[in-house]
PDB file of C-alpha atoms in Angstrom:
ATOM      1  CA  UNK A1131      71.910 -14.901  52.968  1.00 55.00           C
ATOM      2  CA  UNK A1132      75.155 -14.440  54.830  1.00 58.00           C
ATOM      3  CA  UNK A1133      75.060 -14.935  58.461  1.00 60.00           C
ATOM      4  CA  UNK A1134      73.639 -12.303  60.899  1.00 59.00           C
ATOM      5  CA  UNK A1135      76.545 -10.979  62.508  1.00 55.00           C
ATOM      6  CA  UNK A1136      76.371 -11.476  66.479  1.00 57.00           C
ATOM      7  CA  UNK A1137      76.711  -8.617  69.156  1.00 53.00           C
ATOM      8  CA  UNK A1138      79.600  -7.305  70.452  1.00 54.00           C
ATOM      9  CA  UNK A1139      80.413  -9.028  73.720  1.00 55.00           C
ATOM     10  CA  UNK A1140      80.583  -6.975  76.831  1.00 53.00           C
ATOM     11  CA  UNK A1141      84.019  -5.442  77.494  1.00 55.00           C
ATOM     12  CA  UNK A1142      86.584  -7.121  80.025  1.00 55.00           C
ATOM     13  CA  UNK A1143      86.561  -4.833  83.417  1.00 58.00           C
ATOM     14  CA  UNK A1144      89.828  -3.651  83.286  1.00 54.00           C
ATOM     15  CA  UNK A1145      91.843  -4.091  86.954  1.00 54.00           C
ATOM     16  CA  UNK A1146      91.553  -0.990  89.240  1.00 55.00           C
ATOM     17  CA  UNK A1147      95.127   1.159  89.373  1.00 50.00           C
ATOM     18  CA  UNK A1148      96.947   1.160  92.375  1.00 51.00           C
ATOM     19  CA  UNK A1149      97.179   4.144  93.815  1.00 55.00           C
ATOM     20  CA  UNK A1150     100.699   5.707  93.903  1.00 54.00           C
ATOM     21  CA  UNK A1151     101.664   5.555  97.215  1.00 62.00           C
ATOM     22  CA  UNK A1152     101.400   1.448  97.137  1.00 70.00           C
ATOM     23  CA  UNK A1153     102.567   1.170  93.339  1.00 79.00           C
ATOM     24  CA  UNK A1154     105.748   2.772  95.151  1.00 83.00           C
ATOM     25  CA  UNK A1155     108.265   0.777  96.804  1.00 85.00           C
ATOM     26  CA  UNK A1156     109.665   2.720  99.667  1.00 83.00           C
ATOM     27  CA  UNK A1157     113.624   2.848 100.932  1.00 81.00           C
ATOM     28  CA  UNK A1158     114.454   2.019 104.291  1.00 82.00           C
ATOM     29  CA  UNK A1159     116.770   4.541 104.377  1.00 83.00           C
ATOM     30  CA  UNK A1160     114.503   7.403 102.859  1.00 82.00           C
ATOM     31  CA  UNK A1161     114.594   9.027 105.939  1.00 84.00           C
ATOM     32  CA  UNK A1162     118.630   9.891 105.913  1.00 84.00           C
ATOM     33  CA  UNK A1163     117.320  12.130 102.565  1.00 79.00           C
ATOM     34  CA  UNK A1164     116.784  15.507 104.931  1.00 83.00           C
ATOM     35  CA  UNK A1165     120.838  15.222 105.678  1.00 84.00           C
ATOM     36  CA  UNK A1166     122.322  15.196 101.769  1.00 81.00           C
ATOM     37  CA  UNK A1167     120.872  16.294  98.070  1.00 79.00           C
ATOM     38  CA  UNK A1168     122.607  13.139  97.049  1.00 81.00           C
ATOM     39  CA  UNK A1169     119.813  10.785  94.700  1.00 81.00           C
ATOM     40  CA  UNK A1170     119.512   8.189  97.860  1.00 83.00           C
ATOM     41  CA  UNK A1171     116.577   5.944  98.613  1.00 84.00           C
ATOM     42  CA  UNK A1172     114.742   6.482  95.980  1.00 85.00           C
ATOM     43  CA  UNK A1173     112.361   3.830  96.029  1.00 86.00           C
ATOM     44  CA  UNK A1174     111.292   1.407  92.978  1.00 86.00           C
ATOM     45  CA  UNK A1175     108.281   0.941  91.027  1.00 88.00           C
ATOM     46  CA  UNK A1176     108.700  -2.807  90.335  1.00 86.00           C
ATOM     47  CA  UNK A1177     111.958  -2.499  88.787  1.00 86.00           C
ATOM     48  CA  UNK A1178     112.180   1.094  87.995  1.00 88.00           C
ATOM     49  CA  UNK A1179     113.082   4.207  89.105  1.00 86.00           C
ATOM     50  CA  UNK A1180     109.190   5.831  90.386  1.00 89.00           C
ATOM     51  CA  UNK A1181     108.115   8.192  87.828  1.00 89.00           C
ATOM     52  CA  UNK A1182     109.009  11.490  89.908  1.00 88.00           C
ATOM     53  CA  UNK A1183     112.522  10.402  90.524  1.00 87.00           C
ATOM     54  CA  UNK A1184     113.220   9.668  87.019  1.00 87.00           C
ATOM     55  CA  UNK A1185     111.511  13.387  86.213  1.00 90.00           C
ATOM     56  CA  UNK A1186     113.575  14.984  88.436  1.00 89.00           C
ATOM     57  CA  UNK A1187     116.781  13.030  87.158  1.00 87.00           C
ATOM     58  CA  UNK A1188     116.025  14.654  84.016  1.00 91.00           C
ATOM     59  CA  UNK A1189     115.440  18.149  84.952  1.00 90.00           C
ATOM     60  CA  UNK A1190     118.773  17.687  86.735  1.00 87.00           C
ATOM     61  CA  UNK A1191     120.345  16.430  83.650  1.00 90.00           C
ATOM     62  CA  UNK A1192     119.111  19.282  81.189  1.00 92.00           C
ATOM     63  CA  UNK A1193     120.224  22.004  84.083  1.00 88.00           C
ATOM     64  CA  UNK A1194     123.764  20.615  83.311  1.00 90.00           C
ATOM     65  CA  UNK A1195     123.835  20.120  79.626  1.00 91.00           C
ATOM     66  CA  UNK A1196     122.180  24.087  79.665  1.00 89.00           C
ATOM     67  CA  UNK A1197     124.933  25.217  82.318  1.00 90.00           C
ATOM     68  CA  UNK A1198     127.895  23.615  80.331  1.00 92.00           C
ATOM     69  CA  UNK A1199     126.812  24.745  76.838  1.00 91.00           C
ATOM     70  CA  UNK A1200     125.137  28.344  77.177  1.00 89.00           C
ATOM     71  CA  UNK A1201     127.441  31.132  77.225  1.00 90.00           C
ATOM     72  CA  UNK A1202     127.948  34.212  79.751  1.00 92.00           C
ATOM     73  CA  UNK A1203     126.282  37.348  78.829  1.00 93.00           C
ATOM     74  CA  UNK A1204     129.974  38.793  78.982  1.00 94.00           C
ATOM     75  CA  UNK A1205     128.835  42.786  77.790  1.00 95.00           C
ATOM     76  CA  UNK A1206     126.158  42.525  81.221  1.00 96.00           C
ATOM     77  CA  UNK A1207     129.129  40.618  83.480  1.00 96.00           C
ATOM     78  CA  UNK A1208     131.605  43.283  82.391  1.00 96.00           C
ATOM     79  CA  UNK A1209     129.760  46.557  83.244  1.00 96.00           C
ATOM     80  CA  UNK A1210     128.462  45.123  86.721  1.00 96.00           C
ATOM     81  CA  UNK A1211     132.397  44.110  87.139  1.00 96.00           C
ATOM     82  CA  UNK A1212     133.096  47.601  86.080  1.00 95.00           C
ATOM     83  CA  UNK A1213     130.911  49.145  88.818  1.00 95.00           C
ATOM     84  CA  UNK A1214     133.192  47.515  91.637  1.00 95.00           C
ATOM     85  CA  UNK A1215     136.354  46.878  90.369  1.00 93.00           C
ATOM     86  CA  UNK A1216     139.014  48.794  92.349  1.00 88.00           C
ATOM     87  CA  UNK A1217     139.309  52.685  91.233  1.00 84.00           C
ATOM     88  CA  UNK A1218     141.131  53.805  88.304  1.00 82.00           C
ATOM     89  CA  UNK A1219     141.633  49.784  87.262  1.00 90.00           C
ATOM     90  CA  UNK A1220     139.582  47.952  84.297  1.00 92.00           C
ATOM     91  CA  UNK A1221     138.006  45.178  83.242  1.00 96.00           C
ATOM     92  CA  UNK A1222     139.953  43.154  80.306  1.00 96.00           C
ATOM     93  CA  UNK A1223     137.671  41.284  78.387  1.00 97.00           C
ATOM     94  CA  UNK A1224     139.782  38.241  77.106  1.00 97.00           C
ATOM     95  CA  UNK A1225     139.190  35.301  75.265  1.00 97.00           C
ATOM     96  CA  UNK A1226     140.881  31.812  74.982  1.00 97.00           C
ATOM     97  CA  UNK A1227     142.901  30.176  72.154  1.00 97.00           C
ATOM     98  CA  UNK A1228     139.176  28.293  71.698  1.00 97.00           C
ATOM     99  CA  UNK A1229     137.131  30.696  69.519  1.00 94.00           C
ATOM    100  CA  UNK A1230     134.025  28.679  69.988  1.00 95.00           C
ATOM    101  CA  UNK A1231     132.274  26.368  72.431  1.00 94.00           C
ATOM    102  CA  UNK A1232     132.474  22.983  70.425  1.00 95.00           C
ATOM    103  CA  UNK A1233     136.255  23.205  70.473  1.00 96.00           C
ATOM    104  CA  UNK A1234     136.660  24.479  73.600  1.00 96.00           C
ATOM    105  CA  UNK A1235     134.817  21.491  75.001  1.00 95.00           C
ATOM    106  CA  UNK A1236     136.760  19.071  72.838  1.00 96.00           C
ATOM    107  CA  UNK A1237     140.332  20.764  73.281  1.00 96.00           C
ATOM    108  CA  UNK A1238     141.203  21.797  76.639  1.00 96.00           C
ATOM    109  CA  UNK A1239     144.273  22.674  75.875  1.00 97.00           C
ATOM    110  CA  UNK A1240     142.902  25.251  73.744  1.00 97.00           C
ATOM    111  CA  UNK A1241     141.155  26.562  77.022  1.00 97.00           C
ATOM    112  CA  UNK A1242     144.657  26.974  78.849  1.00 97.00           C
ATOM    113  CA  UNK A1243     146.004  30.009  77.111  1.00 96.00           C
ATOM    114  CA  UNK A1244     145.046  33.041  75.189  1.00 97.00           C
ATOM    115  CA  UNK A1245     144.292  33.932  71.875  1.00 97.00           C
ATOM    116  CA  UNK A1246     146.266  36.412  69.556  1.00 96.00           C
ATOM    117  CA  UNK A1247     144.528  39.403  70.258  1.00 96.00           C
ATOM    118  CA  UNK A1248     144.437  39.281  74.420  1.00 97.00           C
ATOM    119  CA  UNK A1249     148.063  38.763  74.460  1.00 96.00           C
ATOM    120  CA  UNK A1250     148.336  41.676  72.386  1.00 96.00           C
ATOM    121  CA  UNK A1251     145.837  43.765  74.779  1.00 95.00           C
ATOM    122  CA  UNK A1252     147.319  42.716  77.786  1.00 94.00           C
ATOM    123  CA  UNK A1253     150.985  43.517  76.300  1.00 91.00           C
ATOM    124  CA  UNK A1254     149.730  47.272  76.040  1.00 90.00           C
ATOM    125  CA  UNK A1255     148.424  47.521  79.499  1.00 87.00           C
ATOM    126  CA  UNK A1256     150.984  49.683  81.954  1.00 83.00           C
ATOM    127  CA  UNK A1257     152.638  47.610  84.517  1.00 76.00           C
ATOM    128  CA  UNK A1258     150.163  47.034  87.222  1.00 68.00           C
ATOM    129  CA  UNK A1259     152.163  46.976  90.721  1.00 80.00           C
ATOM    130  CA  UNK A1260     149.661  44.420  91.932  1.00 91.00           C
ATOM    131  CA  UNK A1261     150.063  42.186  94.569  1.00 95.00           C
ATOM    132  CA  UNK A1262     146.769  40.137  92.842  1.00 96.00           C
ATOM    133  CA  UNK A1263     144.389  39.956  90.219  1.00 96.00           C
ATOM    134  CA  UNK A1264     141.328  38.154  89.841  1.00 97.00           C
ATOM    135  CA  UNK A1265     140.158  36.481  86.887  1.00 98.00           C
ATOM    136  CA  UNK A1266     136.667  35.670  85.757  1.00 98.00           C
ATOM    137  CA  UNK A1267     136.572  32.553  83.583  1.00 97.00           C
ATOM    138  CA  UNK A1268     133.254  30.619  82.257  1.00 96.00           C
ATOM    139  CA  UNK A1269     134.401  27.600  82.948  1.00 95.00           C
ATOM    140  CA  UNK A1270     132.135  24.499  82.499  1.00 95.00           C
ATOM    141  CA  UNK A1271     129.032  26.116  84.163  1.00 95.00           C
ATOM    142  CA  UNK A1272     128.171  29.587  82.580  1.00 93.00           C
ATOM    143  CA  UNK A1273     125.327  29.326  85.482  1.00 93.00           C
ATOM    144  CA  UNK A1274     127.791  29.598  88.331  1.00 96.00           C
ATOM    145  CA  UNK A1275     129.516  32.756  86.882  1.00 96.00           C
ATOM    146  CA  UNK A1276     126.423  34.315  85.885  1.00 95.00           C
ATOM    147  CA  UNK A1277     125.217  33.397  90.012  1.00 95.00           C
ATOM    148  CA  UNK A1278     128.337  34.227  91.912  1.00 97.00           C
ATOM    149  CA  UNK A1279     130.831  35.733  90.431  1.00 97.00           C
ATOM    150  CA  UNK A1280     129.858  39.381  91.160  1.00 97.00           C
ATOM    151  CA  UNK A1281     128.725  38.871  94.742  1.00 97.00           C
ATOM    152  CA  UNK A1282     131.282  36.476  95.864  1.00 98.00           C
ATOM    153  CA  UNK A1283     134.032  39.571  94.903  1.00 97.00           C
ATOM    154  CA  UNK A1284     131.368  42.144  96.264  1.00 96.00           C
ATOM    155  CA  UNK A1285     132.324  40.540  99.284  1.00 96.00           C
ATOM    156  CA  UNK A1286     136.108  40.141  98.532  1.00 97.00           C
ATOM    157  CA  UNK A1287     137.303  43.139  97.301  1.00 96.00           C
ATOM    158  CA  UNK A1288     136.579  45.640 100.459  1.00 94.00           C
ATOM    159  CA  UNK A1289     138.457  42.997 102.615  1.00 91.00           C
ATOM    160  CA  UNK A1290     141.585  43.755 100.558  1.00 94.00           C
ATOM    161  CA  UNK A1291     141.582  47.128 100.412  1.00 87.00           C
ATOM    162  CA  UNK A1292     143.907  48.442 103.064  1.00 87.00           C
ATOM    163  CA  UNK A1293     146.601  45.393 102.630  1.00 91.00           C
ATOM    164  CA  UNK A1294     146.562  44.327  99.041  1.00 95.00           C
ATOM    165  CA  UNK A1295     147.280  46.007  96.159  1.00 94.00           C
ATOM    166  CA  UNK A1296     144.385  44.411  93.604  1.00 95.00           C
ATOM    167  CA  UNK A1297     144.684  44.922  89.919  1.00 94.00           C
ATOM    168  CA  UNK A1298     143.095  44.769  86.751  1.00 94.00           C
ATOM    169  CA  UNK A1299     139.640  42.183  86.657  1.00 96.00           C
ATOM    170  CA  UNK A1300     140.352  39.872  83.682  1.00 97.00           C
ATOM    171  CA  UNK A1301     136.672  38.336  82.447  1.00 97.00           C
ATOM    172  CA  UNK A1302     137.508  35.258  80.201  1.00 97.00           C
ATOM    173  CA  UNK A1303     135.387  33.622  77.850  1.00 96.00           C
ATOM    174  CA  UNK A1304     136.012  29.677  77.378  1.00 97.00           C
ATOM    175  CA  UNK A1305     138.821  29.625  79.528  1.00 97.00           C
ATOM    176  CA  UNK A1306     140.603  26.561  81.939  1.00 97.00           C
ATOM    177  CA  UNK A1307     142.032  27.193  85.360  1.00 97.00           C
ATOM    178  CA  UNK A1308     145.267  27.293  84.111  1.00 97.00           C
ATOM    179  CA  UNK A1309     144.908  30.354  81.941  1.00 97.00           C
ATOM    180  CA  UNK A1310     144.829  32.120  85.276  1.00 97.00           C
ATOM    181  CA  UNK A1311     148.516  31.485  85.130  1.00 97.00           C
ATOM    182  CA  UNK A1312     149.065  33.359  81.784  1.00 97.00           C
ATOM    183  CA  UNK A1313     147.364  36.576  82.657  1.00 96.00           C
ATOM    184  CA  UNK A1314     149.143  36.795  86.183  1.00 95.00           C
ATOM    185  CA  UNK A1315     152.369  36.843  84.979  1.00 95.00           C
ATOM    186  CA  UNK A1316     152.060  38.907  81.987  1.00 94.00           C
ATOM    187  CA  UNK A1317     150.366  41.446  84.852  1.00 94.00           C
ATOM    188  CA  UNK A1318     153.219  40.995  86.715  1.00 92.00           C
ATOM    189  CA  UNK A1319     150.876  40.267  89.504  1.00 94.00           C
ATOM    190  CA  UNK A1320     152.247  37.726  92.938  1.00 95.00           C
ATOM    191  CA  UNK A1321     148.921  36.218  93.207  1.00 97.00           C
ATOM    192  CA  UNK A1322     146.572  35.233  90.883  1.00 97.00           C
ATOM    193  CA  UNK A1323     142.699  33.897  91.660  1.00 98.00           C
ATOM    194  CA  UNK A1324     140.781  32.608  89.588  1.00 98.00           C
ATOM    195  CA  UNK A1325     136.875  32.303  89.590  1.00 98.00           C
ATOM    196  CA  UNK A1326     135.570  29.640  87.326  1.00 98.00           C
ATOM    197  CA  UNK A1327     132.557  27.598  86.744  1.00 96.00           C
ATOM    198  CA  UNK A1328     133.034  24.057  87.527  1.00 96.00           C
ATOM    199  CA  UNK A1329     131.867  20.968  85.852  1.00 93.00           C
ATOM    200  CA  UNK A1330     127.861  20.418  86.696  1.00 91.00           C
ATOM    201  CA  UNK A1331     126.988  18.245  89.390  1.00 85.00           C
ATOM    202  CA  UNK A1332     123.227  16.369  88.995  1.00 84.00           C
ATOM    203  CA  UNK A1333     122.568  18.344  92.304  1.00 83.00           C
ATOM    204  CA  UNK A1334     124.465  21.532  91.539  1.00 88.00           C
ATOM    205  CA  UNK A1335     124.590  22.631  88.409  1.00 92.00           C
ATOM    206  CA  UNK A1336     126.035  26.614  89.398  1.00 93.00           C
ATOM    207  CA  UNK A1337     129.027  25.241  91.418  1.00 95.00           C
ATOM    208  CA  UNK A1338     131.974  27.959  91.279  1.00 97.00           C
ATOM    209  CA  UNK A1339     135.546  27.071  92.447  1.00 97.00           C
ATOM    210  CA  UNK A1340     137.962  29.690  93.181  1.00 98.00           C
ATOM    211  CA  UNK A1341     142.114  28.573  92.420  1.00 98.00           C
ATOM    212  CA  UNK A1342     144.788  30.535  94.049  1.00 98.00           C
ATOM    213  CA  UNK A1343     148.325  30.212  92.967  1.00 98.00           C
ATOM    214  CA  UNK A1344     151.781  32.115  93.767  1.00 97.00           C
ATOM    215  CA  UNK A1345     153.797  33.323  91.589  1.00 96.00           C
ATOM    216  CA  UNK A1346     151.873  32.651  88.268  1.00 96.00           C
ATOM    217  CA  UNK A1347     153.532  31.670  85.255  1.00 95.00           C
ATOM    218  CA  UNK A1348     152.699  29.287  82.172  1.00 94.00           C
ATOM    219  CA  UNK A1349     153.360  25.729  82.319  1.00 93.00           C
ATOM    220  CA  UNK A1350     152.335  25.282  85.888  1.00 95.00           C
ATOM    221  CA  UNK A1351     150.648  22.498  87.135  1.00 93.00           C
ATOM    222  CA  UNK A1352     147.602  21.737  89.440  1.00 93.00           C
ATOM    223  CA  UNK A1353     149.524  21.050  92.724  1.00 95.00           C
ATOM    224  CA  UNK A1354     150.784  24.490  92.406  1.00 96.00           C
ATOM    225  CA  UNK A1355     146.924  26.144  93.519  1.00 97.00           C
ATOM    226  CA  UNK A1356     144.880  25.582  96.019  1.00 97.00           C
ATOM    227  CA  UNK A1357     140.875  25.148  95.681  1.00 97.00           C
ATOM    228  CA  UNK A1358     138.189  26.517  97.549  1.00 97.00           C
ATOM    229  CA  UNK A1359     135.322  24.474  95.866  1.00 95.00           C
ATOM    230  CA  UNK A1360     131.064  24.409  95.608  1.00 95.00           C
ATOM    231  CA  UNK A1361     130.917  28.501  96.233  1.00 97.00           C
ATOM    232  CA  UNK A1362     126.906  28.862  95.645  1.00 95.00           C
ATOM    233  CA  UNK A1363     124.013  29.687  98.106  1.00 91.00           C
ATOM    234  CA  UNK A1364     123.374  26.161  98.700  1.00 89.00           C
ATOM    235  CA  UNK A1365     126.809  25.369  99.269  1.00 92.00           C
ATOM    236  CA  UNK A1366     129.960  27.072 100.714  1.00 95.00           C
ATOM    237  CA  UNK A1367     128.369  30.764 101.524  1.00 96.00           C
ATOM    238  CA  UNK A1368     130.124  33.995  99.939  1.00 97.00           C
ATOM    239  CA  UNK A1369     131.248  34.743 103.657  1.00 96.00           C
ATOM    240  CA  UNK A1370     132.664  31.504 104.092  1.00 96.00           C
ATOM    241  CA  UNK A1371     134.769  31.907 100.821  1.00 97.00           C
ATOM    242  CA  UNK A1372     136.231  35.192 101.467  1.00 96.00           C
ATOM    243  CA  UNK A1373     137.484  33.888 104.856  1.00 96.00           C
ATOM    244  CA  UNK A1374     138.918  31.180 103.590  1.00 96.00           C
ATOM    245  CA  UNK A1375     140.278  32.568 100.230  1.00 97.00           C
ATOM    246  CA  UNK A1376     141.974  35.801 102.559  1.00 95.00           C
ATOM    247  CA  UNK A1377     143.273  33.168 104.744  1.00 96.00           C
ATOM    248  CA  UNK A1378     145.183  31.691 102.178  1.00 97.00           C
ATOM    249  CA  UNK A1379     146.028  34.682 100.491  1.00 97.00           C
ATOM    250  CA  UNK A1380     147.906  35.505 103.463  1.00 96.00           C
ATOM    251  CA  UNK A1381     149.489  32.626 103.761  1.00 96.00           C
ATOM    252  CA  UNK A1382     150.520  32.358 100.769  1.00 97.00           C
ATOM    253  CA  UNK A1383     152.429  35.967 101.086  1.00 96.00           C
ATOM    254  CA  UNK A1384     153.885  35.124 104.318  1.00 95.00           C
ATOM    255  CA  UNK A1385     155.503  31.787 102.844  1.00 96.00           C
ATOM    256  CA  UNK A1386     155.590  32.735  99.424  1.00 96.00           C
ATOM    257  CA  UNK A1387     154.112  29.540  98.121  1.00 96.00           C
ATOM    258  CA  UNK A1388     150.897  27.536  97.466  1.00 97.00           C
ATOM    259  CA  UNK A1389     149.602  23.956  96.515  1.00 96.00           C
ATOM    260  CA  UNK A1390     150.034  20.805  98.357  1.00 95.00           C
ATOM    261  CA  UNK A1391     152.364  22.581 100.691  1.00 93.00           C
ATOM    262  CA  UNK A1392     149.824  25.097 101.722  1.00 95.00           C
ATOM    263  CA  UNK A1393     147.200  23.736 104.064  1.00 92.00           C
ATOM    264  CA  UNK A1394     143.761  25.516 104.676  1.00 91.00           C
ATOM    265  CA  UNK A1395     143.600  25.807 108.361  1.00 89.00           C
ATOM    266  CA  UNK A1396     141.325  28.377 108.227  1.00 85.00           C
ATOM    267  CA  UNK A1397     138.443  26.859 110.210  1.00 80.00           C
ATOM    268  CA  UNK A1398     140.580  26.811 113.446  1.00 73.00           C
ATOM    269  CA  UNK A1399     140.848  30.375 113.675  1.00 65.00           C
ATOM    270  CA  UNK A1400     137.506  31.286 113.492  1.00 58.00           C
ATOM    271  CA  UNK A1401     133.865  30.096 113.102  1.00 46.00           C
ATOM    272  CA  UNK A1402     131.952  30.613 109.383  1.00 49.00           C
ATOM    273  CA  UNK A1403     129.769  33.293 111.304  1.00 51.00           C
ATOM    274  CA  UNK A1404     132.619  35.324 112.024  1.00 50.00           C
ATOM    275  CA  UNK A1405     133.984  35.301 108.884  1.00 43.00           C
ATOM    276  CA  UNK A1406     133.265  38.478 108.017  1.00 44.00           C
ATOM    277  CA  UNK A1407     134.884  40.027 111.361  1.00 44.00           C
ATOM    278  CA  UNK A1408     137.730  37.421 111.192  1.00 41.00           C
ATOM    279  CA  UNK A1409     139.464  38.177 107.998  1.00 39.00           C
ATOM    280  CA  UNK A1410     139.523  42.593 108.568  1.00 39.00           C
ATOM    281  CA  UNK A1411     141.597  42.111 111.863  1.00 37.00           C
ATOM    282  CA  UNK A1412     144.704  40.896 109.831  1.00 39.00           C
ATOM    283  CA  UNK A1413     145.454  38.030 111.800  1.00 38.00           C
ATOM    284  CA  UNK A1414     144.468  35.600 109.102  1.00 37.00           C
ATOM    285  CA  UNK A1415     146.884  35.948 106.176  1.00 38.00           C
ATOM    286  CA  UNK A1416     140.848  25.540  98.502  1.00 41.00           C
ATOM    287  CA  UNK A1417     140.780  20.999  95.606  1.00 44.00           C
ATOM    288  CA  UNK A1418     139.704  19.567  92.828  1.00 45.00           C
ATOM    289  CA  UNK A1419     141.446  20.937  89.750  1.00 42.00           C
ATOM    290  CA  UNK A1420     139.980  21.721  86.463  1.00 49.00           C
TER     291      UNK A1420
END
C-alpha cells in the first residue's frame, strides 16, 4: 500500500507591506517643487523611480507622442479664423511640400516650402498691400494650435488695426517656420509672423512659438526672426505675447530689420499687466528656432 500522503504544512506568514509613505524615499530638495514643473526631487523607491512619478512620466510622454502625431482639425480652425480675420481678407488653406505626417516628420525640408497647388493659389490672389500677414502652421504640436492659435490673434489683431495694414491669414498644414518666409513674399507682405506648434516638452506638450521676420523671402535663415516662445496659459499669457510681438513689430518697421540685431526690450517699457494698455498708445513699435 503506497504511503499515506502527509498534510499540507501551514503556509509561511508572508512580511507585512510597508506602507507607501516609508517604501518612499523622500528628496531633500522636494520642497523647491512649488517654484518649477521641472521632474525634480522625485524621490526613490529603492532604486527606482516611486510608482506615481514613473505614471506621470508616462502620461507626459503619450501627451507628446499624441501632440506631435495628431493632426489639426483644419475645416474647424479655418471657419473660427474666418470669423476674425480682418474684413474683406481670407483664410488660405495651404499645405506643405510634405503630403503626409510620416514624411513630414522625417524630411524637414519638405516642411519648409509649399506644395504645387498653394503656390498656384497664392499666385492667383490680388496683390495684398499688407504691411503683415500671419501664418498658422501645425508645427510639431497640433495641441498648441488647436489651444492658442485663435485667442492669441483674438488678442492681436484689434491692436493692429489703426497702424498696420494686416493681410490674408495663411493656415498651413505640416509646415516649418521657414515656410513663413515663402508665403510673405509671394504676398508681397514687409512682415511676416508665424504661429507654430513647437516641439513637446514632458511638461508642456501645447507650447506655441510665434517667429517674426522682415522682409520675407526664401532661403532665409534662423538669425533672420526673432522668437517669442512657450505662448500657452501656463506659460507666457496671450497679453504678454501681443505686447511683446507689437513691440517688435514696431521695431522692426522703424529699423527695417530683425534677428540677432533686434533685441526684445519690451519688458522695460511696461509691466505684463499693462500690456494690454501699453501696446494701443503707439509708443511701443522672441528664440529658439524650429
Amino acid at each position: 500500500m503506497p504511503p499515506r500522503p502527509s498534510a499540507p504544512s501551514a503556509p509561511a506568514s508572508l512580511p507585512t507591506a510597508e506602507p507607501a509613505s516609508a517604501a518612499v524615499t523622500p528628496n531633500p530638495w522636494e520642497r523647491l517643487r512649488q517654484f518649477t514643473s521641472a521632474r525634480i526631487a522625485l524621490g526613490r523607491a529603492g532604486t527606482s523611480l516611486p510608482t506615481r512619478a514613473h505614471l506621470d512620466f508616462a502620461l507626459a510622454h503619450a501627451q507628446a507622442r499624441m501632440a506631435v502625431h495628431t493632426e489639426v482639425d483644419m475645416d474647424l480652425l479655418a471657419n473660427e479664423l474666418q470669423a476674425i480675420a480682418p474684413s474683406g481678407q481670407p483664410v488660405l488653406r495651404l499645405h506643405s511640400a510634405a503630403q503626409d505626417r510620416p514624411t513630414y516628420l522625417q524630411r524637414p525640408d519638405l516642411g519648409r516650402r509649399l506644395d504645387s497647388e498653394s503656390r498656384t493659389l497664392l499666385q492667383g490672389q490680388p496683390p495684398a498691400q499688407a504691411d503683415v500677414v500671419f501664418v498658422v502652421a501645425d508645427g510639431l504640436s497640433s495641441l498648441a494650435i488647436e489651444r492658442n492659435a485663435l485667442p492669441f490673434l483674438r488678442q492681436m489683431l484689434p491692436s493692429l488695426a489703426e497702424q498696420w495694414r494686416v493681410g490674408p491669414i495663411s493656415l498651413v498644414r505640416n509646415a516649418r517656420v521657414a515656410l513663413g518666409d515663402e508665403i510673405g513674399a509671394a504676398l508681397g507682405a514687409s512682415l511676416v509672423v508665424v504661429l507654430i506648434g513647437e516641439r513637446p516638452g514632458l511638461s508642456s506638450p501645447d507650447s506655441m512659438g510665434l517667429y517674426m521676420t522682415w522682409q520675407p523671402r526664401p532661403g532665409m535663415t534662423d538669425e533672420s526672426r526673432n522668437c517669442i516662445s512657450n505662448v500657452r496659459e501656463q506659460g507666457l499669457s496671450y497679453a504678454q505675447a501681443v505686447h511683446k510681438l507689437h513691440y517688435l513689430m514696431q521695431q522692426a518697421r522703424q529699423r527695417q530689420l530683425s534677428g540677432v540685431q533686434l533685441k526684445d526690450e519690451s519688458d522695460t517699457l511696461a509691466a505684463p499687466e499693462q500690456a494690454s494698455q501699453a501696446f494701443m498708445l503707439g509708443n511701443s513699435a522672441a528664440q529658439p528656432p524650429r
